[in-house]
Amino acid sequence: MKTYLGIELGSTRIKAVAVDEQLAPASSGDYTWKSTYENGIWTYSLDEVWTGLKAALSGLQNRETVAAMGVSAMMHGYLAFDENWNLLTPFRTWQNTITAQAAQRLTAEFGFNIPQRWSIAHLYQAVLNGEDHVPRIAHITTLAGYVHFMLTGVNAIGVGEASGMFPIDSETNDYDEEMLRKFEALTADQRWSIRELLPQVLVAGEFAGVLSDRGAALLDNLLAPGIPFAPAEGDAGTGMTATNAVAPRTGNVSAGTSIFSMVVLERPLKRVYPEIDLVTTPTGKAVAMVHCNNCTNDMNAWVGVLKEVANLFGAQPTTNELYTRLYQYSLLGEPDCGGVLTYNYLAGEGVTHLDEGRPMVVRRPDSAFTLANFLRSQLYATMSTLKIGMDILADEGVAIDSLTGHGGLFKTPVVGQKYMAAACNAPVTVMETAGEGGPYGMALLAAYMAEKNGMTLEQFLSSRVFASTKSVTLAPEPEDAAGFNAYLTRYKNGLAAQRTAVESI
């Protein structure tokens, strides 16, 4: 028996998924965690990384059968270390919108969109701020890159993950040389060169080290030393892999704490859009990414409140029962949510140019404020900002043959899928493995490294993994699409109220 292991450090869970020799999910374990807001920074404790990894691995069966593995995590963010890999400042996650000055300057200098959450924007903002740790920096990396290094001793990441740190040259599958030179000129007064700080770039299928004795000890020897590692990837790359969306004209939507779409491009975009990231697949193909910081967190908070109400009357529903029943009940709402409008902005949003957010539920006096309309509005809100970005790609003439959904929003059958089809006005497919998400995709990348035998990643996934995978495809219903468009028109018109709330509250 042989298994392949994928580990992903997501925004709400650290999860380990093992796949069997047929590359189907065989065993999993997880650990729940969450970010904290400390001194104006969204962060996670690196000590909890190891607590969570050990808890997730403890839930796996047959750990001695792991033939290859890999690490994935939330993309972007900023982890800065000295020459001995001592952390110099608390981890700054993708949620932070504190680098607007740096992002704008770099975008203008590079002629390439640099979003606020990218690692290079965080580094340059720290330089502009004159932060004390900057002269001592010897390495910067992502959360996946940090864990990979600690487990293997290899300071390298996959090209998809690297593309969220610094722009990638699609011909070399390495950091863009011209932009490296421009950044060196901007930071010529520093003791370091950006080339020295960034991790090495690898593509899917390449060997990225083995689990070291030190790495195994960090995991309390739950895994044996010597296991080969695939290149560490971000949750975007593993999401594309998990949904077989790595070829041109394919796309996927990952929806959980954040929501983002990935569309593999046939040609470059005509101009630079601040709402669109240009990243890559795990093999280096160009991808247009619409990333939104806010997705299900506000809905999660409301589910918690409704659970309290149920408990008040003596009912004790499980969390899964609550989500399933509430999601299904939203289907009874009107296609336009009866005029009920929700802004789920716990954090800022680059697509709508907000550095902070204030969750809001807004309605006119004549709106139909029912539970079903309220719940439907909450779920529409999870994808409204994404839709604004997707419309830019539509105007660019970007072709999408297939769009696949995965992540927590799609766990309840039909509901999230139905609304996403209405939002994108395109068929949306959900596979039977949709709930596994990123760690499953990372396990598949580990299997590809071990078994590729000359195949491209697209060939491997289509023939070896997804040839017989069950899936459900829903086409948009005209009434739903019209209702969502009416909701979105009100949503965009009401963004002025969201901006005023940020200024006033």
XYZ file of C-alpha atoms in Angstrom:
505
model
C 0.000 0.000 0.000
C 1.239 3.463 -0.948
C -0.253 6.865 -0.132
C 0.508 10.478 -0.982
C 0.052 13.202 1.604
C -1.021 16.806 1.209
C -0.929 19.286 4.079
C -2.551 22.699 3.878
C -2.512 25.505 6.407
C -5.728 27.289 5.543
C -7.260 30.337 7.135
C -9.547 28.337 9.459
C -8.141 24.806 9.395
C -4.835 23.011 9.180
C -5.698 19.854 7.277
C -3.858 16.725 6.172
C -5.297 14.539 3.394
C -3.821 11.251 2.208
C -4.807 9.740 -1.144
C -4.532 6.064 -1.996
C -2.961 4.394 -5.034
C -6.063 5.297 -7.078
C -5.466 8.910 -5.961
C -8.798 9.051 -4.140
C -9.004 10.590 -0.639
C -8.319 7.830 1.882
C -7.744 9.475 5.251
C -7.661 12.939 6.758
C -7.128 14.887 9.948
C -7.518 18.539 10.818
C -7.060 21.262 13.415
C -9.108 24.429 13.757
C -7.352 27.756 14.179
C -7.940 31.395 13.334
C -6.071 34.623 12.832
C -5.804 37.263 15.536
C -5.726 41.033 15.155
C -2.744 42.335 17.108
C -1.393 45.885 16.993
C -3.215 46.554 13.742
C -1.943 43.342 12.072
C -3.794 40.142 11.137
C -1.486 37.319 12.188
C -1.153 33.681 13.234
C 1.225 32.263 15.843
C 4.014 30.165 14.338
C 3.994 28.055 17.512
C 0.418 27.094 16.701
C 1.551 25.977 13.241
C 3.330 23.030 14.837
C 0.547 22.296 17.306
C -1.912 22.228 14.423
C 0.255 20.136 12.108
C 0.736 17.462 14.757
C -2.989 17.406 15.536
C -3.886 17.063 11.848
C -1.337 14.311 11.257
C -2.533 12.429 14.338
C -5.890 11.965 12.607
C -4.340 10.183 9.620
C -4.352 6.423 9.263
C -1.428 4.398 7.879
C 1.099 7.225 8.140
C 3.892 4.726 7.510
C 2.684 4.289 3.907
C 3.374 7.898 2.775
C 5.509 7.719 -0.381
C 5.626 11.463 -1.128
C 4.137 14.622 0.342
C 3.894 18.365 0.057
C 2.922 21.485 1.988
C 0.484 24.166 0.947
C -0.852 27.217 2.756
C -2.534 30.569 2.387
C -0.752 32.495 -0.370
C 0.945 35.853 -0.055
C 1.713 37.592 3.228
C 5.043 38.331 4.827
C 7.386 36.240 6.925
C 10.791 37.855 7.455
C 13.733 36.046 9.052
C 17.354 36.781 9.932
C 20.252 34.627 8.699
C 19.521 32.018 11.391
C 15.812 31.851 10.504
C 14.688 33.737 13.582
C 11.370 35.524 12.960
C 11.921 39.290 12.912
C 8.319 40.536 13.045
C 4.958 38.803 13.505
C 3.587 37.015 10.431
C 1.559 39.425 8.281
C -1.184 37.518 6.488
C -2.966 38.074 3.183
C -5.826 39.704 5.145
C -3.837 42.853 5.841
C -4.502 45.964 3.767
C -1.645 48.076 5.133
C 0.634 48.323 2.093
C -1.272 50.649 -0.243
C 1.655 53.067 -0.652
C 4.091 50.298 -1.566
C 1.634 48.469 -3.829
C 0.854 51.636 -5.799
C 4.508 52.567 -6.233
C 5.549 49.084 -7.309
C 2.624 48.777 -9.731
C 3.660 52.063 -11.365
C 7.356 51.094 -11.423
C 6.824 47.593 -12.795
C 3.874 48.272 -15.111
C 2.394 45.179 -13.491
C -0.291 44.975 -10.821
C 1.176 44.394 -7.353
C -1.686 43.824 -4.871
C -1.381 44.841 -1.252
C -1.221 41.275 0.057
C 1.805 40.248 -2.063
C 5.020 39.585 -0.157
C 6.993 42.147 -2.147
C 4.466 44.866 -1.247
C 4.842 44.012 2.449
C 8.627 44.110 2.187
C 8.695 47.429 0.366
C 6.164 48.958 2.773
C 8.423 47.932 5.667
C 11.289 49.668 3.842
C 9.219 52.815 3.293
C 8.145 52.753 6.948
C 11.772 52.486 8.081
C 10.914 49.513 10.286
C 13.657 48.360 12.648
C 13.778 44.782 11.403
C 14.481 45.645 7.771
C 18.314 45.845 7.937
C 18.458 42.377 9.543
C 16.393 40.557 6.923
C 18.125 37.575 5.313
C 15.079 35.632 4.068
C 11.470 36.361 3.221
C 8.984 33.641 2.439
C 5.365 32.553 2.703
C 3.738 30.312 5.296
C 4.047 27.281 2.992
C 7.666 28.167 2.252
C 8.471 28.456 5.964
C 6.945 25.080 6.841
C 8.616 23.430 3.834
C 12.007 24.802 4.879
C 11.603 23.739 8.500
C 10.662 20.192 7.446
C 13.235 19.717 4.666
C 15.964 22.333 5.037
C 15.265 23.391 1.415
C 14.450 27.080 0.906
C 12.279 26.690 -2.204
C 8.631 27.078 -3.239
C 6.509 26.181 -6.242
C 6.140 28.660 -9.079
C 2.447 29.250 -8.330
C 3.274 30.198 -4.755
C 6.239 32.286 -5.907
C 3.982 34.212 -8.289
C 2.194 35.645 -5.246
C 5.465 36.884 -3.790
C 7.057 38.541 -6.838
C 6.172 38.643 -10.569
C 7.199 35.596 -12.599
C 8.616 35.487 -16.146
C 6.474 32.890 -17.931
C 9.329 31.964 -20.282
C 11.847 31.146 -17.536
C 9.456 30.152 -14.720
C 11.573 32.301 -12.428
C 11.336 35.785 -10.941
C 11.101 38.478 -13.619
C 14.641 39.733 -14.206
C 13.722 43.265 -15.271
C 11.498 43.762 -12.236
C 14.215 42.389 -9.939
C 16.570 45.064 -11.300
C 13.959 47.772 -10.776
C 13.385 46.672 -7.190
C 17.129 46.578 -6.552
C 17.319 50.194 -7.713
C 14.475 51.161 -5.362
C 16.259 49.508 -2.419
C 19.859 50.277 -3.324
C 20.487 51.721 0.152
C 19.698 48.407 1.871
C 22.313 45.902 3.044
C 20.631 43.112 1.122
C 19.591 42.399 -2.449
C 16.088 41.135 -3.191
C 17.644 38.185 -5.051
C 19.220 37.023 -1.784
C 15.949 37.240 0.162
C 13.563 35.301 -2.088
C 13.268 31.490 -2.042
C 14.225 29.356 -5.034
C 11.459 28.692 -7.575
C 10.513 25.134 -8.636
C 7.771 23.844 -10.949
C 5.329 21.007 -10.341
C 6.953 17.606 -10.764
C 10.374 18.708 -9.536
C 11.972 17.168 -6.446
C 12.022 19.583 -3.484
C 13.876 17.695 -0.743
C 13.012 15.065 1.845
C 11.665 15.117 5.385
C 14.764 15.652 7.512
C 15.460 14.235 10.953
C 14.902 17.730 12.349
C 11.628 18.055 10.440
C 10.385 14.695 11.668
C 11.228 15.728 15.239
C 9.182 18.923 14.818
C 6.249 16.630 13.996
C 6.907 14.407 17.030
C 8.049 11.704 14.578
C 4.511 11.126 13.362
C 6.159 10.756 9.940
C 9.430 8.980 9.226
C 12.429 10.914 7.856
C 13.247 10.499 4.184
C 9.806 11.125 2.615
C 10.264 13.020 -0.693
C 8.611 16.449 -0.972
C 6.939 18.145 -3.921
C 7.435 21.918 -4.237
C 5.380 23.868 -1.683
C 2.369 25.546 -3.253
C -0.218 28.146 -2.320
C -3.910 27.465 -1.870
C -4.575 28.898 -5.331
C -2.324 26.368 -7.042
C -3.638 23.446 -5.026
C -7.203 24.571 -5.715
C -6.542 24.563 -9.456
C -5.045 21.087 -9.163
C -7.914 19.765 -7.049
C -10.437 20.909 -9.666
C -8.510 19.923 -12.808
C -8.346 23.584 -13.826
C -4.710 23.946 -14.913
C -5.163 24.134 -18.712
C -5.964 27.277 -20.743
C -9.680 28.238 -20.822
C -10.348 26.414 -17.535
C -11.163 28.119 -14.265
C -12.161 27.485 -10.698
C -13.667 29.340 -7.779
C -12.391 28.630 -4.279
C -14.805 29.839 -1.626
C -14.195 29.726 2.106
C -12.895 32.454 4.429
C -11.771 34.279 1.298
C -13.047 33.764 -2.235
C -11.052 33.821 -5.419
C -11.359 32.751 -9.020
C -8.498 31.459 -11.146
C -8.773 31.514 -14.936
C -5.907 30.078 -17.021
C -5.246 32.523 -19.857
C -4.703 31.902 -23.562
C -3.137 35.329 -24.058
C -1.955 38.260 -21.920
C -4.485 40.838 -20.752
C -4.532 44.053 -22.754
C -3.738 46.304 -19.799
C -3.000 46.394 -16.099
C -6.001 46.134 -13.781
C -5.666 46.797 -10.035
C -8.547 44.347 -9.483
C -6.800 41.440 -11.275
C -3.710 39.538 -10.077
C -1.532 37.812 -12.646
C -0.171 34.618 -11.120
C 0.590 31.140 -12.474
C -0.464 27.519 -12.352
C 1.891 25.092 -10.546
C 3.594 24.566 -13.924
C 3.944 28.269 -14.733
C 1.011 28.994 -17.073
C -0.384 32.529 -16.770
C -3.508 32.877 -14.641
C -5.857 35.795 -14.018
C -6.831 35.787 -10.369
C -9.695 37.744 -8.833
C -9.073 37.623 -5.098
C -11.504 38.889 -2.464
C -10.620 38.947 1.219
C -14.157 38.402 2.484
C -16.362 35.407 1.856
C -18.028 33.278 4.550
C -16.772 34.884 7.790
C -19.797 37.148 8.190
C -22.167 34.273 7.426
C -20.289 32.175 9.992
C -20.889 34.878 12.598
C -24.620 34.948 11.831
C -24.817 31.160 12.025
C -23.282 31.453 15.494
C -25.970 33.952 16.526
C -28.746 31.743 15.144
C -27.303 28.781 16.998
C -27.575 30.779 20.226
C -31.241 31.430 19.430
C -31.828 27.708 18.876
C -30.050 26.887 22.137
C -32.206 29.448 23.942
C -35.253 27.344 23.048
C -33.623 24.084 24.049
C -32.578 22.886 20.589
C -29.032 21.598 20.173
C -28.357 21.374 16.421
C -24.863 20.468 15.295
C -22.902 23.034 13.342
C -23.209 20.950 10.171
C -26.984 20.660 10.618
C -27.271 24.412 11.058
C -25.304 25.248 7.936
C -27.157 22.692 5.825
C -30.627 23.772 6.950
C -29.902 27.501 6.713
C -28.268 27.230 3.287
C -31.212 25.167 2.022
C -33.740 27.572 3.552
C -32.146 30.436 1.606
C -33.503 28.814 -1.577
C -36.964 29.996 -0.490
C -35.807 33.614 -0.766
C -36.649 35.824 -3.713
C -34.150 35.880 -6.619
C -33.155 39.473 -5.753
C -33.300 38.824 -1.976
C -36.406 40.996 -1.658
C -34.315 44.143 -1.515
C -32.207 42.991 1.467
C -28.559 43.934 0.938
C -25.502 42.590 2.789
C -21.890 43.764 2.899
C -19.736 41.011 4.406
C -16.607 43.144 4.711
C -14.797 42.215 7.906
C -11.573 43.244 6.159
C -10.802 45.614 3.316
C -11.266 44.716 -0.339
C -8.853 45.529 -3.138
C -11.438 44.962 -5.873
C -13.706 47.679 -4.449
C -10.766 49.805 -3.247
C -11.465 49.639 0.481
C -8.634 49.323 3.010
C -11.046 48.428 5.823
C -14.515 46.969 6.061
C -17.624 47.219 8.204
C -20.143 44.345 8.008
C -23.565 45.774 7.194
C -27.098 44.603 6.483
C -29.096 47.316 4.707
C -32.694 47.422 3.510
C -35.273 49.916 2.375
C -38.475 50.263 4.433
C -40.366 48.367 1.744
C -37.880 45.481 1.499
C -39.126 41.970 2.284
C -37.039 41.258 5.361
C -37.586 37.531 5.850
C -35.177 34.887 7.113
C -34.943 33.307 3.648
C -34.206 36.649 1.955
C -31.680 37.533 4.660
C -29.844 34.206 4.253
C -29.880 34.449 0.470
C -28.506 37.981 0.703
C -25.710 36.735 2.960
C -24.758 34.100 0.389
C -25.025 36.527 -2.537
C -22.672 38.845 -0.650
C -20.009 36.133 -0.521
C -19.648 36.303 -4.312
C -20.680 39.870 -5.221
C -17.202 41.390 -5.067
C -15.832 38.429 -7.026
C -18.439 39.086 -9.728
C -17.213 42.666 -10.108
C -13.734 41.353 -10.912
C -15.024 38.576 -13.166
C -16.874 41.177 -15.248
C -13.509 42.789 -16.054
C -12.282 39.472 -17.480
C -15.485 39.148 -19.501
C -14.934 42.620 -20.958
C -11.383 41.518 -21.887
C -12.841 38.638 -23.880
C -11.286 35.974 -21.631
C -12.765 32.597 -22.625
C -13.766 30.037 -19.996
C -14.847 26.585 -21.158
C -15.377 25.204 -17.666
C -15.719 26.702 -14.183
C -15.368 24.427 -11.148
C -16.284 25.304 -7.568
C -14.679 23.989 -4.393
C -14.370 24.920 -0.749
C -16.748 25.291 2.166
C -19.341 27.358 0.283
C -20.024 24.355 -1.963
C -20.274 21.685 0.744
C -24.051 21.924 0.969
C -25.286 20.406 -2.310
C -26.809 22.723 -4.937
C -27.056 25.969 -2.933
C -23.687 27.690 -3.380
C -23.330 26.150 -6.824
C -26.722 27.489 -7.936
C -25.915 31.008 -6.749
C -22.422 30.968 -8.288
C -23.863 29.915 -11.654
C -26.289 32.845 -11.422
C -23.501 35.255 -10.460
C -21.135 34.205 -13.265
C -23.979 33.459 -15.720
C -22.109 30.267 -16.605
C -22.386 26.564 -15.741
C -20.580 25.637 -12.533
C -19.304 22.138 -11.835
C -18.726 20.679 -8.385
C -16.833 17.400 -8.059
C -17.407 14.782 -5.372
C -14.025 15.810 -3.920
C -15.004 19.501 -3.698
C -14.942 19.504 0.106
C -11.334 18.256 0.201
C -9.957 21.343 -1.546
C -6.346 22.420 -1.195
C -4.786 19.568 0.802
C -6.225 17.101 -1.700
C -4.688 19.155 -4.507
C -1.341 19.142 -2.704
C -1.521 15.361 -2.342
C -2.096 15.131 -6.105
C 0.958 17.317 -6.753
C 3.016 14.976 -4.559
C 1.694 12.019 -6.579
C 2.553 13.814 -9.830
C 6.136 14.322 -8.707
C 6.413 10.587 -7.940
C 4.527 9.185 -10.940
C 4.614 11.727 -13.792
C 6.502 9.465 -16.249
C 6.868 12.218 -18.823
C 3.259 13.422 -18.591
C 2.324 17.068 -18.265
C 0.305 17.986 -15.191
C -2.783 18.410 -17.390
C -2.336 14.917 -18.836
C -1.719 13.385 -15.422
C -4.823 14.936 -13.860
C -7.119 14.167 -16.792
C -6.023 10.547 -17.264
C -4.881 9.446 -13.842
C -7.130 11.383 -11.454
C -10.334 12.807 -12.902
C -11.201 10.411 -15.733
C -13.932 8.769 -13.629
C -14.571 11.370 -10.932
C -18.250 12.031 -10.296
C -19.401 15.618 -10.682
C -22.532 17.718 -10.911
C -22.900 20.680 -13.273
C -25.602 23.317 -12.842
C -26.421 25.843 -15.533
C -27.664 29.287 -14.475
C -31.424 29.686 -14.281
C -32.576 32.886 -16.039
C -34.654 34.030 -13.060
C -31.699 33.586 -10.692
C -29.286 35.377 -13.042
C -31.674 38.330 -13.391
C -32.184 38.445 -9.616
C -28.456 38.392 -8.926
C -27.851 41.168 -11.432
C -30.511 43.302 -9.737
C -28.895 42.577 -6.361
C -25.435 43.454 -7.725
C -26.632 46.768 -9.119
C -27.880 47.769 -5.656
C -24.681 46.367 -4.136
C -22.422 48.552 -6.298
C -24.597 51.626 -5.762
C -24.465 51.063 -2.002
C -20.673 50.856 -1.771
C -20.719 54.567 -0.949
C -22.491 53.665 2.309
C -19.791 51.079 3.069
C -17.086 53.701 2.550
C -18.913 56.136 4.794
C -19.268 53.447 7.474
C -15.507 52.836 7.381
C -14.889 56.569 7.847
C -17.527 57.028 10.539
C -17.523 53.856 12.658
